[in-house]
GROMACS .gro file of C-alpha atoms in nm:
model
  412
    1MET     CA    1  11.266  11.064  10.851
    2LEU     CA    2  11.445  10.968  10.527
    3LEU     CA    3  11.709  10.800  10.661
    4GLY     CA    4  11.510  10.631  10.949
    5ALA     CA    5  11.301  10.534  10.610
    6ALA     CA    6  11.665  10.356  10.373
    7GLY     CA    7  11.718  10.185  10.695
    8ALA     CA    8  11.425  10.034  10.732
    9ARG     CA    9  11.407   9.927  10.433
   10ALA     CA   10  11.739   9.792  10.358
   11GLN     CA   11  11.612   9.549  10.661
   12GLU     CA   12  11.296   9.498  10.386
   13ILE     CA   13  11.098   9.789  10.670
   14GLU     CA   14  10.798   9.858  10.435
   15ILE     CA   15  10.812  10.262  10.450
   16GLY     CA   16  10.598  10.481  10.308
   17ILE     CA   17  10.845  10.842  10.219
   18VAL     CA   18  10.911  10.985   9.931
   19LYS     CA   19  11.079  11.312   9.930
   20GLN     CA   20  11.071  11.604   9.588
   21ALA     CA   21  11.416  11.533   9.405
   22PHE     CA   22  11.538  11.809   9.497
   23GLU     CA   23  11.546  11.888   9.851
   24ARG     CA   24  11.789  11.803  10.057
   25TYR     CA   25  11.846  11.507  10.388
   26ASP     CA   26  12.093  11.742  10.673
   27ILE     CA   27  12.299  11.482  10.754
   28LEU     CA   28  12.474  11.662  11.106
   29VAL     CA   29  12.847  11.536  11.049
   30MET     CA   30  13.071  11.444  11.419
   31PRO     CA   31  13.446  11.526  11.512
   32LEU     CA   32  13.612  11.195  11.470
   33GLU     CA   33  13.696  11.078  11.815
   34VAL     CA   34  14.027  10.999  11.769
   35THR     CA   35  14.238  10.838  11.981
   36SER     CA   36  14.625  10.835  11.946
   37GLY     CA   37  14.835  10.987  11.799
   38GLY     CA   38  14.835  11.332  11.916
   39THR     CA   39  14.862  11.652  11.655
   40GLU     CA   40  14.946  11.402  11.314
   41ALA     CA   41  14.576  11.200  11.391
   42GLN     CA   42  14.356  11.508  11.477
   43GLN     CA   43  14.551  11.600  11.144
   44ASP     CA   44  14.399  11.289  10.949
   45ALA     CA   45  14.013  11.313  11.138
   46TRP     CA   46  13.988  11.701  11.039
   47THR     CA   47  14.068  11.582  10.678
   48VAL     CA   48  13.867  11.321  10.704
   49GLU     CA   49  13.596  11.557  10.853
   50SER     CA   50  13.631  11.787  10.500
   51VAL     CA   51  13.588  11.502  10.316
   52LEU     CA   52  13.283  11.324  10.421
   53SER     CA   53  13.152  11.726  10.422
   54VAL     CA   54  13.220  11.825  10.124
   55ASP     CA   55  13.089  11.537   9.995
   56LEU     CA   56  12.741  11.459  10.038
   57ASP     CA   57  12.751  11.856   9.978
   58TYR     CA   58  12.829  11.779   9.649
   59SER     CA   59  12.649  11.501   9.563
   60GLY     CA   60  12.377  11.739   9.566
   61LEU     CA   61  12.099  11.501   9.777
   62PHE     CA   62  12.231  11.580  10.151
   63ARG     CA   63  12.296  11.889  10.348
   64ALA     CA   64  12.621  11.883  10.546
   65LEU     CA   65  12.602  12.007  10.890
   66SER     CA   66  12.837  12.131  11.098
   67PRO     CA   67  12.715  12.081  11.579
   68GLN     CA   68  12.766  12.466  11.541
   69GLU     CA   69  12.508  12.455  11.259
   70ALA     CA   70  12.278  12.179  11.370
   71ASP     CA   71  12.204  12.421  11.685
   72THR     CA   72  12.062  12.653  11.498
   73ALA     CA   73  11.933  12.452  11.176
   74ALA     CA   74  11.755  12.146  11.350
   75VAL     CA   75  11.486  12.340  11.450
   76SER     CA   76  11.368  12.473  11.139
   77PHE     CA   77  11.472  12.138  10.947
   78GLY     CA   78  11.542  11.873  11.129
   79ILE     CA   79  11.852  11.664  11.165
   80GLU     CA   80  11.768  11.363  10.942
   81GLY     CA   81  12.165  11.134  10.965
   82VAL     CA   82  12.408  11.213  11.231
   83LEU     CA   83  12.750  11.077  11.032
   84GLU     CA   84  13.029  10.982  11.292
   85GLY     CA   85  13.358  10.764  11.361
   86ARG     CA   86  13.701  10.727  11.458
   87LEU     CA   87  14.057  10.794  11.416
   88PRO     CA   88  14.235  10.540  11.626
   89GLY     CA   89  14.642  10.732  11.573
   90THR     CA   90  14.721  10.771  11.237
   91ALA     CA   91  14.749  10.666  10.918
   92VAL     CA   92  15.067  10.469  10.805
   93THR     CA   93  15.296  10.343  10.561
   94GLU     CA   94  15.172  10.014  10.340
   95ALA     CA   95  15.404   9.843  10.477
   96GLU     CA   96  15.275   9.865  10.805
   97ALA     CA   97  14.957   9.779  10.984
   98ALA     CA   98  14.756  10.075  10.902
   99PRO     CA   99  14.528  10.189  11.179
  100VAL     CA  100  14.110  10.143  11.078
  101LEU     CA  101  13.868  10.455  11.034
  102THR     CA  102  13.611  10.340  11.197
  103LEU     CA  103  13.291  10.557  11.069
  104ARG     CA  104  12.912  10.487  11.112
  105LEU     CA  105  12.518  10.675  10.943
  106VAL     CA  106  12.308  10.671  11.228
  107SER     CA  107  11.961  10.788  11.177
  108GLN     CA  108  11.814  11.123  11.327
  109PRO     CA  109  11.686  11.029  11.642
  110GLY     CA  110  11.611  10.678  11.657
  111ARG     CA  111  12.001  10.616  11.665
  112GLN     CA  112  11.912  10.354  11.446
  113VAL     CA  113  12.282  10.226  11.293
  114LEU     CA  114  12.190  10.231  10.793
  115LEU     CA  115  12.588  10.246  10.762
  116ASN     CA  116  12.896  10.099  10.944
  117LYS     CA  117  13.198  10.078  10.794
  118ARG     CA  118  13.591   9.950  10.918
  119TYR     CA  119  13.890  10.127  10.693
  120ARG     CA  120  14.231  10.045  10.683
  121PRO     CA  121  14.371  10.339  10.468
  122THR     CA  122  14.764  10.384  10.435
  123ALA     CA  123  14.891  10.799  10.437
  124GLY     CA  124  14.684  10.882  10.103
  125GLN     CA  125  14.487  10.624  10.120
  126LEU     CA  126  14.247  10.855  10.438
  127ARG     CA  127  14.043  11.135  10.110
  128ALA     CA  128  13.979  10.797   9.873
  129SER     CA  129  13.827  10.598  10.229
  130ALA     CA  130  13.591  10.956  10.327
  131HIS     CA  131  13.533  10.931   9.964
  132HIS     CA  132  13.456  10.512   9.943
  133PHE     CA  133  13.216  10.599  10.226
  134VAL     CA  134  12.955  10.891  10.118
  135ASN     CA  135  12.899  10.675   9.826
  136GLU     CA  136  12.798  10.385   9.996
  137VAL     CA  137  12.521  10.651  10.187
  138VAL     CA  138  12.440  10.746   9.857
  139GLN     CA  139  12.392  10.403   9.720
  140LEU     CA  140  12.196  10.322  10.035
  141ILE     CA  141  12.010  10.616  10.098
  142MET     CA  142  11.928  10.611   9.637
  143GLY     CA  143  11.978  10.306   9.512
  144GLU     CA  144  12.241  10.453   9.288
  145PRO     CA  145  12.631  10.470   9.349
  146GLY     CA  146  12.793  10.748   9.390
  147ILE     CA  147  13.015  10.988   9.180
  148ALA     CA  148  13.264  11.050   9.472
  149LEU     CA  149  13.557  10.858   9.362
  150THR     CA  150  13.535  10.916   8.998
  151ARG     CA  151  13.769  11.134   8.815
  152ILE     CA  152  13.705  11.378   8.458
  153VAL     CA  153  14.009  11.406   8.212
  154PHE     CA  154  14.039  11.733   8.033
  155SER     CA  155  14.283  11.949   7.817
  156ARG     CA  156  14.512  12.215   7.989
  157GLY     CA  157  14.695  12.482   7.753
  158SER     CA  158  14.697  12.723   7.447
  159ASP     CA  159  14.794  12.780   7.107
  160ASP     CA  160  14.942  12.455   6.908
  161ARG     CA  161  15.081  12.259   7.309
  162ARG     CA  162  14.789  12.192   7.521
  163ASP     CA  163  14.811  11.830   7.752
  164ILE     CA  164  14.587  11.629   7.869
  165TYR     CA  165  14.519  11.589   8.275
  166CYS     CA  166  14.321  11.429   8.474
  167VAL     CA  167  14.177  11.597   8.823
  168ASP     CA  168  13.958  11.403   9.079
  169TYR     CA  169  13.532  11.514   9.137
  170ASP     CA  170  13.641  11.749   9.385
  171GLY     CA  171  13.886  11.952   9.247
  172GLU     CA  172  14.181  11.699   9.353
  173GLY     CA  173  14.416  11.511   9.290
  174LEU     CA  174  14.527  11.755   8.926
  175LYS     CA  175  14.790  11.494   8.732
  176ARG     CA  176  14.916  11.562   8.414
  177LEU     CA  177  14.891  11.218   8.164
  178THR     CA  178  15.064  11.340   7.895
  179ALA     CA  179  15.369  11.600   7.745
  180ASN     CA  180  15.465  11.545   7.415
  181ARG     CA  181  15.530  11.888   7.306
  182ARG     CA  182  15.177  11.909   7.100
  183LEU     CA  183  14.803  12.026   7.012
  184ASN     CA  184  14.631  11.725   7.293
  185LEU     CA  185  14.194  11.792   7.225
  186PHE     CA  186  13.871  11.603   7.377
  187PRO     CA  187  14.015  11.353   7.610
  188ALA     CA  188  13.718  11.016   7.659
  189TRP     CA  189  13.741  10.779   7.963
  190SER     CA  190  13.697  10.415   7.849
  191PRO     CA  191  13.384  10.307   8.042
  192ASP     CA  192  13.585  10.030   8.297
  193GLY     CA  193  13.865  10.396   8.346
  194THR     CA  194  14.140  10.242   8.276
  195GLN     CA  195  14.256  10.409   7.925
  196ILE     CA  196  14.133  10.746   7.764
  197ALA     CA  197  14.101  10.796   7.378
  198PHE     CA  198  14.219  11.160   7.260
  199MET     CA  199  14.294  11.348   6.961
  200SER     CA  200  14.669  11.416   6.827
  201TRP     CA  201  14.908  11.643   6.630
  202GLU     CA  202  15.193  11.421   6.586
  203GLU     CA  203  15.421  11.523   6.212
  204GLY     CA  204  15.118  11.773   6.143
  205GLN     CA  205  14.898  11.456   6.098
  206GLN     CA  206  14.621  11.447   6.300
  207GLY     CA  207  14.493  11.050   6.458
  208LEU     CA  208  14.339  10.893   6.775
  209TYR     CA  209  14.579  10.828   7.049
  210LEU     CA  210  14.470  10.560   7.356
  211LEU     CA  211  14.591  10.591   7.716
  212GLU     CA  212  14.689  10.317   7.930
  213THR     CA  213  14.581  10.459   8.215
  214ALA     CA  214  14.780  10.239   8.499
  215THR     CA  215  15.132  10.273   8.288
  216GLY     CA  216  15.087  10.628   8.097
  217ASP     CA  217  15.153  10.433   7.734
  218VAL     CA  218  15.012  10.532   7.480
  219SER     CA  219  14.902  10.376   7.093
  220VAL     CA  220  14.765  10.494   6.791
  221VAL     CA  221  14.360  10.379   6.697
  222ASN     CA  222  14.338  10.598   6.345
  223ARG     CA  223  14.582  10.829   6.159
  224THR     CA  224  14.431  10.873   5.818
  225LEU     CA  225  14.512  11.158   5.599
  226GLY     CA  226  14.225  11.419   5.679
  227SER     CA  227  14.020  11.551   6.031
  228ASN     CA  228  14.023  11.219   6.280
  229LEU     CA  229  13.782  11.416   6.492
  230GLY     CA  230  13.636  11.356   6.871
  231PRO     CA  231  13.621  11.013   6.926
  232THR     CA  232  13.328  10.934   7.222
  233TRP     CA  233  13.297  10.503   7.349
  234SER     CA  234  13.008  10.269   7.254
  235PRO     CA  235  12.911  10.186   7.585
  236ASP     CA  236  13.066   9.808   7.535
  237GLY     CA  237  13.396   9.967   7.509
  238LYS     CA  238  13.458   9.829   7.162
  239GLU     CA  239  13.449  10.068   7.002
  240LEU     CA  240  13.522  10.422   6.906
  241LEU     CA  241  13.309  10.683   6.746
  242ALA     CA  242  13.466  10.975   6.533
  243SER     CA  243  13.423  11.217   6.306
  244LEU     CA  244  13.698  11.172   5.933
  245SER     CA  245  13.763  11.367   5.704
  246LYS     CA  246  13.910  11.128   5.480
  247THR     CA  247  13.688  11.191   5.189
  248GLY     CA  248  13.689  11.441   5.176
  249GLN     CA  249  13.407  11.668   5.387
  250HIS     CA  250  13.327  11.484   5.773
  251GLU     CA  251  13.130  11.185   5.813
  252ILE     CA  252  13.051  10.971   6.085
  253TYR     CA  253  13.284  10.684   6.157
  254ARG     CA  254  13.238  10.396   6.391
  255ILE     CA  255  13.607  10.205   6.462
  256ARG     CA  256  13.652   9.831   6.591
  257LEU     CA  257  13.938   9.884   6.858
  258LYS     CA  258  14.043   9.529   6.842
  259ASP     CA  259  14.125   9.578   6.445
  260GLY     CA  260  14.096   9.985   6.330
  261HIS     CA  261  13.839   9.810   6.091
  262LEU     CA  262  13.624  10.207   5.965
  263GLN     CA  263  13.275  10.179   5.946
  264ARG     CA  264  13.070  10.484   5.801
  265LEU     CA  265  12.782  10.559   5.928
  266THR     CA  266  12.650  10.911   5.782
  267VAL     CA  267  12.748  11.015   5.357
  268SER     CA  268  12.620  11.401   5.262
  269ASP     CA  269  12.821  11.622   5.111
  270ALA     CA  270  12.716  11.844   5.496
  271ILE     CA  271  12.963  11.861   5.813
  272GLU     CA  272  12.892  11.597   6.064
  273VAL     CA  273  13.117  11.560   6.344
  274SER     CA  274  13.082  11.525   6.752
  275PRO     CA  275  12.907  11.233   6.783
  276SER     CA  276  12.753  11.012   7.121
  277TRP     CA  277  12.674  10.744   7.191
  278SER     CA  278  12.315  10.696   7.349
  279PRO     CA  279  12.354  10.421   7.663
  280ASN     CA  280  12.244  10.160   7.522
  281GLY     CA  281  12.410  10.180   7.221
  282ARG     CA  282  12.107  10.157   6.966
  283ASP     CA  283  12.122  10.547   6.875
  284ILE     CA  284  12.361  10.793   6.804
  285VAL     CA  285  12.310  11.222   6.846
  286PHE     CA  286  12.608  11.417   6.620
  287THR     CA  287  12.562  11.692   6.410
  288SER     CA  288  12.579  11.832   6.122
  289ASP     CA  289  12.467  12.139   5.868
  290ARG     CA  290  12.248  11.993   5.603
  291THR     CA  291  12.032  12.236   5.672
  292GLY     CA  292  12.291  12.479   5.661
  293SER     CA  293  12.325  12.590   6.043
  294PRO     CA  294  12.454  12.330   6.246
  295GLN     CA  295  12.237  12.088   6.373
  296LEU     CA  296  12.136  11.848   6.628
  297TYR     CA  297  12.046  11.531   6.525
  298VAL     CA  298  11.952  11.187   6.587
  299MET     CA  299  12.013  10.852   6.408
  300GLY     CA  300  12.057  10.468   6.418
  301GLY     CA  301  12.437  10.343   6.524
  302ASP     CA  302  12.402  10.136   6.186
  303GLY     CA  303  12.333  10.467   6.057
  304SER     CA  304  11.987  10.459   5.965
  305GLY     CA  305  11.679  10.653   6.086
  306ARG     CA  306  11.891  10.968   6.050
  307ARG     CA  307  11.625  11.299   6.190
  308ARG     CA  308  11.623  11.647   6.353
  309LEU     CA  309  11.707  11.641   6.701
  310SER     CA  310  11.682  12.036   6.802
  311PHE     CA  311  11.497  12.372   6.602
  312GLU     CA  312  11.555  12.607   6.806
  313GLY     CA  313  11.929  12.785   6.826
  314ARG     CA  314  12.158  12.895   6.507
  315TYR     CA  315  12.436  12.661   6.645
  316ASN     CA  316  12.387  12.370   6.854
  317ASP     CA  317  12.721  12.104   6.871
  318ALA     CA  318  12.849  11.920   7.155
  319ALA     CA  319  12.553  11.660   7.240
  320SER     CA  320  12.599  11.457   7.526
  321TRP     CA  321  12.344  11.249   7.702
  322SER     CA  322  12.283  11.084   8.004
  323PRO     CA  323  12.378  10.778   8.104
  324ASN     CA  324  12.053  10.654   8.199
  325GLY     CA  325  11.917  10.735   7.877
  326GLU     CA  326  11.688  11.038   7.943
  327LEU     CA  327  11.858  11.372   7.882
  328ILE     CA  328  12.068  11.523   7.651
  329VAL     CA  329  12.302  11.836   7.712
  330TYR     CA  330  12.458  12.091   7.432
  331ALA     CA  331  12.612  12.395   7.385
  332CYS     CA  332  12.394  12.627   7.207
  333ARG     CA  333  12.533  12.970   7.075
  334GLU     CA  334  12.289  13.272   6.992
  335GLN     CA  335  12.362  13.592   7.015
  336ASP     CA  336  12.711  13.542   7.007
  337ILE     CA  337  12.739  13.375   7.338
  338THR     CA  338  12.743  12.968   7.361
  339GLN     CA  339  12.545  12.864   7.621
  340VAL     CA  340  12.471  12.508   7.798
  341VAL     CA  341  12.216  12.372   7.762
  342LEU     CA  342  11.972  12.062   7.879
  343MET     CA  343  11.660  11.884   7.655
  344ASN     CA  344  11.480  11.589   7.711
  345GLN     CA  345  11.631  11.283   7.425
  346ASP     CA  346  11.298  11.323   7.191
  347GLY     CA  347  11.409  11.721   7.180
  348SER     CA  348  11.184  11.784   7.377
  349GLU     CA  349  11.185  12.032   7.663
  350ARG     CA  350  11.452  12.231   7.597
  351ARG     CA  351  11.571  12.442   7.903
  352PHE     CA  352  11.948  12.679   7.987
  353LEU     CA  353  12.186  12.542   8.182
  354THR     CA  354  12.381  12.872   8.186
  355ASP     CA  355  12.336  13.227   8.108
  356ALA     CA  356  12.484  13.548   7.950
  357SER     CA  357  12.611  13.579   8.298
  358TRP     CA  358  12.861  13.259   8.278
  359GLY     CA  359  13.007  13.391   7.920
  360ASN     CA  360  13.092  13.165   7.665
  361CYS     CA  361  13.017  12.784   7.791
  362GLU     CA  362  13.148  12.458   7.580
  363ASP     CA  363  13.226  12.123   7.585
  364PRO     CA  364  12.919  11.986   7.881
  365ALA     CA  365  12.964  11.631   7.929
  366TRP     CA  366  12.785  11.436   8.230
  367ALA     CA  367  12.855  11.263   8.557
  368PRO     CA  368  12.757  10.869   8.591
  369ASP     CA  369  12.439  10.959   8.777
  370SER     CA  370  12.256  11.246   8.497
  371ARG     CA  371  12.303  11.500   8.765
  372HIS     CA  372  12.596  11.680   8.718
  373VAL     CA  373  12.774  11.826   8.433
  374VAL     CA  374  13.119  11.916   8.353
  375PHE     CA  375  13.207  12.241   8.139
  376ALA     CA  376  13.423  12.518   8.040
  377SER     CA  377  13.359  12.837   8.047
  378ASP     CA  378  13.558  13.184   8.030
  379ARG     CA  379  13.317  13.340   8.258
  380SER     CA  380  13.742  13.393   8.451
  381GLY     CA  381  13.813  13.592   8.148
  382LEU     CA  382  13.943  13.238   8.030
  383PHE     CA  383  13.841  12.940   8.009
  384LYS     CA  384  13.841  12.740   8.316
  385LEU     CA  385  13.578  12.374   8.389
  386TYR     CA  386  13.271  12.501   8.606
  387VAL     CA  387  13.075  12.152   8.806
  388MET     CA  388  12.647  12.260   8.803
  389ASP     CA  389  12.335  12.000   8.917
  390VAL     CA  390  12.135  12.063   8.657
  391THR     CA  391  11.802  11.984   8.945
  392ASP     CA  392  11.899  12.274   9.123
  393GLY     CA  393  12.125  12.505   8.904
  394SER     CA  394  12.442  12.484   9.118
  395ALA     CA  395  12.766  12.574   8.959
  396ARG     CA  396  13.081  12.514   9.146
  397GLN     CA  397  13.465  12.510   8.966
  398LEU     CA  398  13.620  12.238   8.883
  399THR     CA  399  14.034  12.409   8.822
  400PHE     CA  400  14.191  12.647   8.893
  401GLY     CA  401  14.555  12.780   8.719
  402ASP     CA  402  14.666  13.073   8.472
  403GLU     CA  403  14.618  12.824   8.093
  404PRO     CA  404  14.269  12.751   7.932
  405ASP     CA  405  14.051  12.431   8.063
  406THR     CA  406  13.822  12.273   7.780
  407THR     CA  407  13.663  11.964   7.597
  408PRO     CA  408  13.661  11.822   7.992
  409HIS     CA  409  13.506  11.448   8.038
  410TRP     CA  410  13.399  11.232   8.342
  411SER     CA  411  13.529  10.918   8.408
  412ARG     CA  412  13.226  10.656   8.444
   0.00000   0.00000   0.00000
């Protein structure tokens, strides 16, 4: 069993069981034991159980089963782990001693304890504790961090008034970050999550800005005349890439944040936009119409060695490099509809993630696990955000409401 193997691996016992990447591992999520606190404590326990189950399912790696589901599923698939816990009483304020939430993962069969964690959550931290535990499960089994504590930033609104919002990766915790009655677009988290770069208009002029996530303070990065489009962060968080039209034509620039220094990377008569750094910082993928139609190109971080990457599709844009460096996702317009497309970083093995049933799909962005992408789709008539697992095509709607949601970006 995989979970038993993972536990053995953690104890440096050699094992050799491997599953295909698309197969999910069945985990039985048991009701938490509640020892005191009455109805309120039971509600807290249900909240934790729900978050654990959703996180396991959303990871794309596990299938969370209730005891009722497991009665049938165990016969066909086999339960490989059991998640159980204990919550003695209700969560309280920070000033009081919070009860200890205990969560553990045990192998099945064998009942070997693979993971055992204790949390002391205050009233607003129950969900975060459950998210943290599932991240630990992913780390244990897969050897890489989970995404249950990540957030997604995006633009909401229409016409000339759009604000920056953020939401937890599971659609909870929606929060408005700007309220300046302007058009705010293309938000992007810094690698350390402390800042959000975005584009906005002030007094009729486009500019690039930084928002401090802890305080909400906003500062100017660049407001040169003309367009200031699409800020994206360097992997070390010291620079931004943007497309500026200060010379009359859109060109790609590096912007050094400590002093605002601009380094021009492209020089041509073409429109060159939508730059995105490779995770190692050595290369940049961007959009150019130098051959007539917008296509994807790659160049070195200093602007050298430009080469064409896409050769199919009449309009390719908004490319995003996966955090593991292996894949590139982008938007491709064909037959008057825009779809999300995935390809290897060298341009090979192009495949569509969406089809016509999705309507128009735009602005794809990667999760830090290089497995999930978030994008905007108007399949319901209004642009909303959706999350897709690129390994099996499963998808879920992330945002709701009566205003369009666009230009998402996932925290690291």
